[in-house]
Short mmCIF file of C-alpha atoms in Angstrom, two decimals:
data_model
loop_
_atom_site.label_atom_id
_atom_site.label_comp_id
_atom_site.label_asym_id
_atom_site.label_seq_id
_atom_site.Cartn_x
_atom_site.Cartn_y
_atom_site.Cartn_z
CA MET E 1 157.19 39.15 83.61
CA SER E 2 157.22 35.92 81.98
CA LEU E 3 153.70 35.55 80.11
CA ALA E 4 152.97 32.05 81.96
CA THR E 5 151.60 34.11 84.56
CA GLU E 6 148.32 35.00 82.10
CA SER E 7 147.74 31.25 81.54
CA LYS E 8 143.91 30.02 81.93
CA ALA E 9 142.19 26.98 83.17
CA GLY E 10 143.29 24.23 80.26
CA ILE E 11 145.53 26.79 78.70
CA PHE E 12 149.43 27.47 79.27
CA THR E 13 151.20 29.98 77.76
CA VAL E 14 155.25 29.46 77.23
CA ALA E 15 156.49 32.73 75.92
CA PRO E 16 158.09 33.21 72.63
CA ALA E 17 161.18 34.63 74.25
CA THR E 18 161.90 31.62 76.63
CA LEU E 19 161.13 29.16 74.14
CA ALA E 20 163.58 31.41 71.80
CA LYS E 21 166.32 31.35 74.45
CA LEU E 22 166.53 27.56 74.81
CA THR E 23 166.32 27.12 70.77
CA ARG E 24 169.28 29.47 70.21
CA GLN E 25 171.06 27.67 72.72
CA ASN E 26 170.75 24.25 70.50
CA GLY E 27 168.55 22.62 72.79
CA THR E 28 171.26 21.29 74.65
CA HIS E 29 171.08 19.46 78.05
CA ALA E 30 173.48 21.34 79.55
CA ALA E 31 171.55 24.75 78.84
CA PHE E 32 167.92 23.14 79.61
CA GLY E 33 169.58 21.99 83.42
CA ALA E 34 171.22 25.55 83.76
CA GLU E 35 167.93 27.60 83.12
CA LEU E 36 165.91 24.92 85.34
CA ASP E 37 168.40 25.73 88.30
CA THR E 38 167.82 29.44 87.62
CA ALA E 39 164.01 29.25 87.64
CA ALA E 40 163.96 27.05 90.69
CA ALA E 41 166.07 29.32 92.55
CA ALA E 42 163.91 32.38 91.76
CA LYS E 43 161.84 33.73 95.02
CA SER E 44 159.05 35.52 93.20
CA LEU E 45 155.53 34.12 93.48
CA ASP E 46 154.90 32.80 90.23
CA HIS E 47 158.15 31.07 90.12
CA VAL E 48 156.43 27.61 90.10
CA SER E 49 154.70 28.46 86.72
CA TYR E 50 157.54 29.73 85.41
CA VAL E 51 159.67 26.46 86.11
CA PHE E 52 157.22 24.80 84.14
CA GLU E 53 157.21 27.03 81.23
CA VAL E 54 160.75 26.16 81.11
CA ILE E 55 160.55 22.58 81.22
CA LEU E 56 157.91 23.09 78.44
CA ALA E 57 159.99 24.98 76.28
CA GLY E 58 163.21 22.98 77.04
CA ALA E 59 161.33 19.85 76.07
CA PHE E 60 159.93 21.33 72.62
CA ALA E 61 163.31 22.54 72.02
CA LEU E 62 164.68 19.10 72.41
CA ARG E 63 162.12 18.13 70.24
CA ALA E 64 160.92 15.52 72.64
CA SER E 65 157.82 13.27 72.49
CA ASP E 66 157.32 12.63 76.26
CA ILE E 67 157.77 14.45 79.88
CA HIS E 68 158.53 12.58 82.71
CA PHE E 69 158.55 13.36 86.39
CA GLU E 70 159.24 10.21 88.83
CA PRO E 71 159.41 11.01 92.41
CA GLU E 72 162.28 9.23 94.45
CA THR E 73 163.35 9.38 98.14
CA GLU E 74 164.62 12.49 98.40
CA LYS E 75 163.77 14.18 95.05
CA THR E 76 162.14 13.79 91.87
CA ARG E 77 163.90 13.11 88.28
CA LEU E 78 162.71 14.68 85.15
CA ARG E 79 163.19 12.97 81.95
CA LEU E 80 162.72 13.35 78.33
CA ARG E 81 162.19 10.94 75.83
CA VAL E 82 163.94 12.28 72.67
CA ASP E 83 163.77 10.05 69.50
CA GLY E 84 162.59 7.19 71.33
CA LEU E 85 165.18 7.03 74.32
CA LEU E 86 164.73 8.48 77.50
CA THR E 87 167.33 11.18 79.25
CA ASP E 88 167.89 12.35 82.26
CA ILE E 89 167.40 16.15 82.57
CA HIS E 90 166.79 17.56 86.20
CA PHE E 91 166.63 16.60 89.61
CA PHE E 92 163.91 18.76 92.16
CA ASP E 93 163.40 18.86 95.47
CA PRO E 94 159.75 17.82 97.09
CA LYS E 95 158.16 21.06 97.64
CA THR E 96 159.08 22.23 93.75
CA TYR E 97 157.99 18.72 92.73
CA HIS E 98 154.48 19.01 94.60
CA GLN E 99 154.21 22.65 93.15
CA LEU E 100 154.57 21.13 89.74
CA ASN E 101 151.95 18.42 90.56
CA SER E 102 149.49 20.90 91.68
CA ARG E 103 149.66 22.93 88.69
CA ILE E 104 149.74 20.53 85.93
CA LYS E 105 146.52 18.94 88.08
CA LEU E 106 145.27 22.04 87.95
CA LEU E 107 145.55 22.28 84.31
CA SER E 108 144.57 18.79 83.34
CA GLY E 109 141.19 19.34 84.97
CA VAL E 110 142.04 16.33 87.32
CA LYS E 111 140.99 16.11 91.25
CA LEU E 112 143.94 17.73 93.13
CA ASN E 113 142.91 15.81 96.46
CA VAL E 114 143.16 11.99 94.72
CA ALA E 115 146.70 10.50 94.87
CA ASN E 116 145.74 6.84 95.08
CA ARG E 117 144.60 6.38 91.70
CA ALA E 118 145.26 6.70 88.15
CA GLN E 119 143.79 9.51 86.50
CA ASP E 120 144.01 11.10 83.47
CA GLY E 121 143.52 14.72 82.25
CA ARG E 122 144.58 17.17 79.10
CA PHE E 123 145.44 20.60 78.39
CA SER E 124 146.84 22.82 75.90
CA VAL E 125 150.03 25.00 75.58
CA ALA E 126 150.09 27.87 73.77
CA ARG E 127 153.34 28.80 71.45
CA GLU E 128 153.93 31.52 69.37
CA ASP E 129 153.03 29.38 66.40
CA GLY E 130 149.76 27.73 67.30
CA GLN E 131 148.32 25.45 70.23
CA VAL E 132 150.15 22.09 71.08
CA GLU E 133 147.79 19.38 72.85
CA MET E 134 149.49 17.79 76.49
CA ARG E 135 148.21 14.37 77.28
CA VAL E 136 148.72 14.13 80.65
CA SER E 137 148.68 10.73 83.08
CA PHE E 138 149.09 10.51 86.97
CA ILE E 139 149.60 6.97 88.66
CA PRO E 140 150.17 6.49 92.35
CA GLY E 141 154.07 5.42 93.39
CA ASN E 142 155.88 4.89 96.73
CA TYR E 143 157.04 8.45 97.05
CA GLY E 144 154.45 10.50 95.24
CA GLU E 145 152.63 10.51 91.82
CA SER E 146 154.39 9.19 88.59
CA ILE E 147 153.50 12.14 85.99
CA VAL E 148 154.23 11.37 82.16
CA LEU E 149 152.88 14.32 79.47
CA ARG E 150 152.74 13.70 76.08
CA ILE E 151 153.22 16.07 73.66
CA LEU E 152 150.84 16.11 70.95
CA ASP E 153 152.36 18.57 68.23
CA PRO E 154 149.43 19.14 65.35
CA LYS E 155 152.16 19.51 62.99
CA ALA E 156 152.99 15.43 63.31
CA THR E 157 149.37 15.11 61.53
CA LYS E 158 150.82 17.81 58.88
CA VAL E 159 153.23 15.30 57.22
CA SER E 160 152.77 13.90 54.13
CA TYR E 161 152.90 10.17 53.72
CA LYS E 162 155.94 10.66 51.13
CA GLU E 163 157.89 11.72 53.94
CA LEU E 164 157.45 9.02 56.60
CA GLY E 165 160.00 7.00 54.89
CA ILE E 166 158.66 4.52 52.72
CA HIS E 167 160.03 3.21 49.85
CA PRO E 168 159.21 4.54 46.40
CA LYS E 169 157.97 1.28 44.88
CA LEU E 170 155.78 0.70 48.36
CA LEU E 171 154.90 3.86 47.90
CA ALA E 172 153.28 3.70 44.51
CA ARG E 173 151.38 0.26 44.97
CA LEU E 174 149.76 2.41 48.38
CA GLU E 175 148.80 5.70 46.88
CA THR E 176 146.37 3.22 44.76
CA GLU E 177 145.59 1.18 47.51
CA ILE E 178 144.31 3.32 49.78
CA ARG E 179 141.83 5.28 47.37
CA ARG E 180 140.08 1.60 46.96
CA SER E 181 136.31 2.41 47.28
CA ASN E 182 136.05 -1.07 49.94
CA GLY E 183 138.95 -3.04 51.39
CA MET E 184 141.03 -2.65 54.44
CA LEU E 185 144.54 -1.91 55.28
CA LEU E 186 145.96 -2.81 58.69
CA THR E 187 149.17 -1.52 59.73
CA THR E 188 150.97 -3.22 62.97
CA GLY E 189 153.79 -2.65 65.34
CA PRO E 190 154.19 -2.23 68.94
CA THR E 191 153.40 0.89 70.52
CA GLY E 192 155.10 3.82 69.60
CA SER E 193 155.88 2.99 66.08
CA GLY E 194 154.55 5.34 64.40
CA LYS E 195 151.03 3.53 63.44
CA THR E 196 148.89 6.73 64.06
CA THR E 197 151.22 8.90 62.10
CA THR E 198 151.11 6.74 59.12
CA LEU E 199 146.99 5.99 58.92
CA TYR E 200 146.38 9.93 59.91
CA SER E 201 148.99 10.82 56.87
CA PHE E 202 147.02 8.60 54.78
CA LEU E 203 143.39 9.72 55.87
CA ARG E 204 144.89 13.49 54.83
CA GLU E 205 146.20 12.43 51.56
CA ILE E 206 142.55 10.88 50.67
CA HIS E 207 140.11 13.22 52.44
CA SER E 208 137.84 15.29 49.99
CA PRO E 209 134.38 16.89 50.11
CA GLU E 210 132.83 14.12 48.57
CA ILE E 211 133.52 11.74 50.86
CA LYS E 212 133.00 10.93 54.82
CA ILE E 213 135.81 9.55 56.88
CA ILE E 214 134.65 8.83 60.42
CA THR E 215 137.43 7.65 63.09
CA ILE E 216 136.87 5.90 66.87
CA GLU E 217 140.04 6.21 68.52
CA ASP E 218 141.45 5.64 72.31
CA PRO E 219 141.63 8.02 72.55
CA ILE E 220 141.71 11.19 70.27
CA GLU E 221 145.22 12.24 69.69
CA TYR E 222 145.28 15.10 67.03
CA HIS E 223 142.43 16.46 65.59
CA LEU E 224 142.08 16.35 61.66
CA ASP E 225 140.12 19.04 59.91
CA GLY E 226 137.01 17.64 57.83
CA ILE E 227 136.90 14.19 59.67
CA VAL E 228 134.21 12.92 61.95
CA GLN E 229 136.28 11.80 65.05
CA THR E 230 135.15 10.22 68.03
CA GLN E 231 136.43 8.31 71.12
CA VAL E 232 136.00 5.38 73.09
CA ALA E 233 134.13 5.79 76.68
CA GLY E 234 135.47 3.06 78.95
CA THR E 235 132.09 0.34 78.35
CA LYS E 236 129.61 2.76 77.36
CA TYR E 237 131.42 2.88 73.33
CA THR E 238 133.83 0.70 72.75
CA PHE E 239 135.62 -0.12 69.43
CA ALA E 240 132.90 -2.93 69.20
CA GLU E 241 130.06 -0.32 69.71
CA GLY E 242 131.35 2.48 68.01
CA LEU E 243 131.80 0.81 64.75
CA LYS E 244 128.51 -0.66 64.85
CA SER E 245 126.99 3.15 64.96
CA ILE E 246 129.53 4.53 62.32
CA VAL E 247 128.22 2.21 59.78
CA ARG E 248 124.84 3.44 60.19
CA GLN E 249 126.47 7.17 59.46
CA ASP E 250 126.69 6.38 56.08
CA PRO E 251 131.03 6.74 55.80
CA ASP E 252 133.06 6.09 52.73
CA ILE E 253 136.07 5.53 55.27
CA ILE E 254 136.46 3.97 58.61
CA MET E 255 139.45 4.25 60.56
CA VAL E 256 139.45 2.03 63.91
CA GLY E 257 142.15 3.07 66.57
CA GLU E 258 142.88 -0.56 67.09
CA ILE E 259 141.50 -3.94 66.63
CA ARG E 260 141.42 -5.86 70.15
CA ASP E 261 138.80 -8.40 69.98
CA GLY E 262 136.92 -10.31 67.86
CA GLU E 263 133.49 -8.55 67.72
CA THR E 264 135.68 -5.42 66.58
CA ALA E 265 137.77 -7.83 64.21
CA ASP E 266 134.26 -9.43 62.73
CA ILE E 267 132.51 -5.99 62.50
CA ALA E 268 135.64 -4.40 60.57
CA ILE E 269 135.67 -7.35 58.14
CA GLN E 270 132.30 -6.84 57.42
CA ALA E 271 132.21 -3.27 57.10
CA ALA E 272 135.46 -4.07 54.56
CA LEU E 273 133.06 -6.21 52.58
CA THR E 274 130.04 -3.79 52.32
CA GLY E 275 131.48 -0.92 50.49
CA HIS E 276 133.87 0.90 53.02
CA PHE E 277 137.31 0.97 53.23
CA VAL E 278 138.76 0.52 56.65
CA PHE E 279 141.94 1.39 58.23
CA SER E 280 143.04 0.18 61.52
CA THR E 281 146.19 -1.29 63.60
CA LEU E 282 147.02 -4.40 65.04
CA HIS E 283 149.97 -5.20 67.49
CA THR E 284 152.09 -7.84 65.81
CA ASN E 285 155.63 -8.28 64.96
CA ASP E 286 155.26 -8.16 61.12
CA ALA E 287 152.91 -7.72 58.13
CA ALA E 288 152.61 -11.72 57.86
CA GLY E 289 151.68 -11.78 61.95
CA THR E 290 148.59 -9.94 60.85
CA PHE E 291 146.38 -13.30 60.04
CA PRO E 292 147.47 -15.30 62.61
CA ARG E 293 146.50 -12.43 64.91
CA LEU E 294 143.02 -12.08 63.58
CA CYS E 295 142.50 -15.59 63.23
CA ASP E 296 143.52 -15.63 67.28
CA LEU E 297 140.63 -12.94 67.84
CA GLY E 298 138.21 -15.26 66.40
CA ALA E 299 138.07 -13.99 62.90
CA ASP E 300 137.16 -16.55 59.69
CA PRO E 301 140.04 -16.67 57.62
CA LYS E 302 138.37 -17.73 54.71
CA SER E 303 137.04 -13.65 54.58
CA PHE E 304 140.39 -12.26 54.68
CA GLY E 305 140.83 -12.70 50.79
CA SER E 306 137.85 -10.54 50.16
CA ALA E 307 138.21 -8.16 53.13
CA VAL E 308 142.22 -7.32 53.72
CA THR E 309 143.63 -5.56 50.86
CA VAL E 310 147.11 -4.87 52.87
CA SER E 311 148.78 -5.45 55.80
CA MET E 312 151.58 -3.17 56.85
CA ALA E 313 154.39 -3.38 59.68
CA GLN E 314 156.54 -0.38 60.85
CA ARG E 315 159.23 0.10 63.25
CA LEU E 316 161.18 4.22 63.56
CA VAL E 317 164.73 4.14 63.97
CA ARG E 318 166.78 7.04 64.85
CA THR E 319 168.39 9.26 61.53
CA LEU E 320 171.81 10.01 61.35
CA ASP E 321 172.49 14.05 61.96
CA PRO E 322 173.92 14.68 58.29
CA ASP E 323 176.69 16.91 60.30
CA LYS E 324 177.73 14.23 62.38
CA LYS E 325 177.88 11.24 60.67
CA LYS E 326 180.84 9.38 59.17
CA GLU E 327 181.46 6.49 56.72
CA ARG E 328 183.29 3.14 57.31
CA PRO E 329 183.82 0.11 55.58
CA LEU E 330 181.68 -2.86 56.19
CA THR E 331 183.69 -5.60 57.99
CA ASP E 332 183.08 -9.23 56.46
CA ALA E 333 180.52 -10.43 58.99
CA GLU E 334 178.20 -7.76 57.88
CA LYS E 335 178.45 -8.26 54.47
CA LYS E 336 177.70 -11.76 55.26
CA MET E 337 174.61 -10.45 56.91
CA ILE E 338 173.49 -7.89 54.64
CA ALA E 339 173.46 -10.75 51.85
CA ASN E 340 171.68 -13.18 54.06
CA VAL E 341 169.23 -9.98 54.82
CA PHE E 342 168.95 -9.73 50.84
CA GLU E 343 168.99 -13.26 49.68
CA PRO E 344 164.96 -13.88 49.78
CA LEU E 345 164.13 -10.64 47.96
CA ALA E 346 162.63 -11.16 44.78
CA ASP E 347 163.36 -7.89 43.21
CA LYS E 348 166.88 -8.05 42.85
CA THR E 349 167.35 -4.78 41.11
CA LEU E 350 166.37 -2.72 44.67
CA ILE E 351 169.60 -4.02 46.12
CA PRO E 352 172.98 -1.90 45.34
CA GLU E 353 175.63 -2.91 42.67
CA LYS E 354 178.30 -2.05 45.33
CA ILE E 355 177.93 -2.96 49.19
CA GLU E 356 181.30 -2.16 50.56
CA THR E 357 180.34 0.84 53.06
CA VAL E 358 178.02 1.85 55.96
CA TRP E 359 177.43 5.17 58.00
CA GLU E 360 177.62 5.11 61.72
CA PRO E 361 177.64 8.51 64.24
CA SER E 362 180.30 10.62 64.96
CA PRO E 363 179.00 12.91 67.64
CA ALA E 364 181.18 15.90 69.05
CA ASN E 365 180.94 15.52 72.48
CA GLU E 366 179.55 12.96 75.10
CA GLU E 367 176.26 14.55 75.19
CA GLU E 368 175.51 14.16 71.57
CA THR E 369 174.05 10.91 69.89
CA GLY E 370 174.95 11.78 66.30
CA TYR E 371 171.20 11.23 65.67
CA LYS E 372 168.50 13.62 65.12
CA GLY E 373 164.75 13.00 64.34
CA ARG E 374 163.40 9.44 63.33
CA ILE E 375 162.51 7.70 60.34
CA GLY E 376 160.16 4.49 59.32
CA LEU E 377 160.76 1.42 58.33
CA TYR E 378 158.06 -0.62 56.43
CA GLU E 379 156.91 -3.91 54.80
CA ALA E 380 153.63 -4.62 53.10
CA ILE E 381 152.12 -7.49 52.09
CA PHE E 382 149.22 -7.32 48.99
CA MET E 383 146.31 -9.54 48.92
CA ASN E 384 146.37 -11.78 45.76
CA ASP E 385 144.57 -14.86 44.94
CA GLU E 386 147.55 -17.08 45.79
CA LEU E 387 147.63 -15.61 49.19
CA ALA E 388 143.73 -15.80 50.10
CA THR E 389 143.75 -19.57 49.37
CA LEU E 390 146.80 -20.12 51.35
CA LEU E 391 145.02 -17.88 54.19
CA ARG E 392 142.05 -19.93 54.27
CA ASP E 393 143.71 -22.60 56.13
CA ASN E 394 145.06 -20.34 58.81
CA PRO E 395 149.29 -21.19 58.17
CA PRO E 396 151.53 -19.99 60.43
CA ALA E 397 153.20 -16.49 59.73
CA ASN E 398 156.86 -17.78 58.28
CA GLU E 399 154.98 -19.71 55.42
CA ILE E 400 152.74 -16.23 54.53
CA ALA E 401 155.87 -14.51 54.75
CA LYS E 402 157.81 -17.07 52.53
CA LEU E 403 155.05 -16.72 50.10
CA ALA E 404 154.76 -12.81 50.36
CA ALA E 405 158.56 -12.51 49.31
CA LYS E 406 157.63 -13.39 45.94
CA GLN E 407 155.73 -9.85 45.60
CA GLY E 408 158.76 -8.11 45.29
CA TYR E 409 158.49 -5.78 47.73
CA LEU E 410 161.01 -4.93 50.84
CA MET E 411 160.69 -6.27 54.06
CA MET E 412 161.39 -4.47 56.94
CA ALA E 413 165.03 -5.59 57.64
CA GLN E 414 165.86 -5.29 54.29
CA ASP E 415 164.17 -1.45 54.33
CA GLY E 416 166.29 -1.00 57.28
CA ILE E 417 169.70 -1.82 55.18
CA LEU E 418 169.08 0.15 52.40
CA LYS E 419 168.52 2.99 54.95
CA ALA E 420 171.63 2.39 56.57
CA LEU E 421 173.74 1.66 53.54
CA ALA E 422 172.57 5.51 52.36
CA GLY E 423 173.57 6.74 55.47
CA VAL E 424 169.91 7.66 56.41
CA THR E 425 170.47 5.61 59.80
CA SER E 426 173.20 3.44 61.49
CA LEU E 427 173.54 -0.44 60.84
CA SER E 428 173.62 -0.56 64.95
CA GLU E 429 170.36 1.22 65.32
CA VAL E 430 168.56 -0.90 62.78
CA ALA E 431 170.07 -3.98 64.50
CA ALA E 432 168.55 -2.78 67.67
CA THR E 433 165.11 -2.24 66.34
CA ILE E 434 164.80 -5.39 64.08
CA ASP E 435 166.13 -8.96 64.86
CA LEU E 436 168.84 -9.18 61.96
CA PRO E 437 170.26 -12.46 60.76
CA GLN E 438 174.01 -13.06 62.09
#
C-alpha cells in the first residue's frame, strides 16, 4: 500500500518507491502518463491519493515548477511547466478531477464548499530527501476550478550565486557591492525570471551572526535560516507599512519583495541613505529602465546617486542538454547580428576571437526538446558620478543604457550570445527571450 494513505492534514507523503519508479524511467512524459492511467483505473479506496502521489512524483521527476489542472467541457487537462514551458501530460474524467480537487483543498486548508471565488492555500510534501512546499491557487472557471500548484523546492535556495550564470567579470564586482554597509541593489525582470532566487542567493552569501537581515515578501516562498522573514497581509501589512516597521527593528540588511508604489520606493531609498543595505525588485525590461520606473512611482531622481548602488536585470533561458546538442556553422546574417550586438561593448576582451559556430538542440525523439534546466542572462549598471549627474534630470532609458555601456560590463543580449557560442544555450532560445537586432 502506498505511503500516501498515511498523509496528515497539511502534509502529503510521496513514497520513495513511487518517486524512484518514475525517476528510473528517465522522467518521460509517456511513462508518467502510463503510470497515471494505472493509478486512475485502480478500484482501491485510496486510489485518489495514489493518483495525486503519482502526479507529484512525476512532477518531481520531470523537474517541473508548476502543476496545472484545467477543467474543460468533458475532461480536465493536466499540464506541467518544465523549464519555463507548459506541456500536456494527461486528461482526467470529471469524477477523478472533483476527487482531486477535494483532496487538494483539504491539504491546502481552504474552504471545500467555496468554488465561486479565488482561494489560496499551502501544504507540504514529505519526500525521502526532505520536505517541499506547495503553494496552491484556486480560481473559478466555466467548467470548474482551475488549480495551480507552485512547487517551492528548498533546494532552490541552496544554489550559490556563483552557479546562477553570472559572467565572472560581473560576479567579481557584485561580490563587493553586496557587502556594502548601505545602498540599494535592484534587480528587474518579468515574473518568473529568477529574481527571487538571485536575491536569496545574495542573502545567503552575506548572512552571518554579526548582521541582522529582515525581509518583507508577498508571499514568503522559501524559508531562510537565521533571517527574519515577514509577509504582506492585504491592507493591514503592506510593503510600505512593513518597511516602516522593519527600519525600527535595527536591521543591517533589508529585502523588499517588490517596489510597487511611490511610498515603498521613498521608504526604501531613505533606508538606503540611513545606514542600511536594501535588496529589492522592480518590473522593468532592463537595468536602464529601473530609474525611469522609480521616477514614474514618484521617487526623487536627485536621490538615486546616493541611494541606488546597483541596477540589475535578468532573464532565464533553457540550457542545452550536453548529450543532445550539436554544433553548426553560423550564417552570414547571424554573424552580422552578433557583430551588431557586440559593437557597443566597451571591453572588447570579452568578445571571442573566432565566431564561426554555434550550438543547437539535437533531440533523439519528438518528446525530447534537447534542453535540460535553465540559466540566467544578466546585466548590471553601477552607480558612479557621471551616471548620478545624468539621472538628476530623469533621462530616458536609452540615454542611461548608452552611458552604462562605457562601464564595460555585458548587457543581457551580449551575455546570451556568449552563452550560445559556448554551447550553454542556443541562439534561437536567446532570440526567443531577448529582442536581438536583425
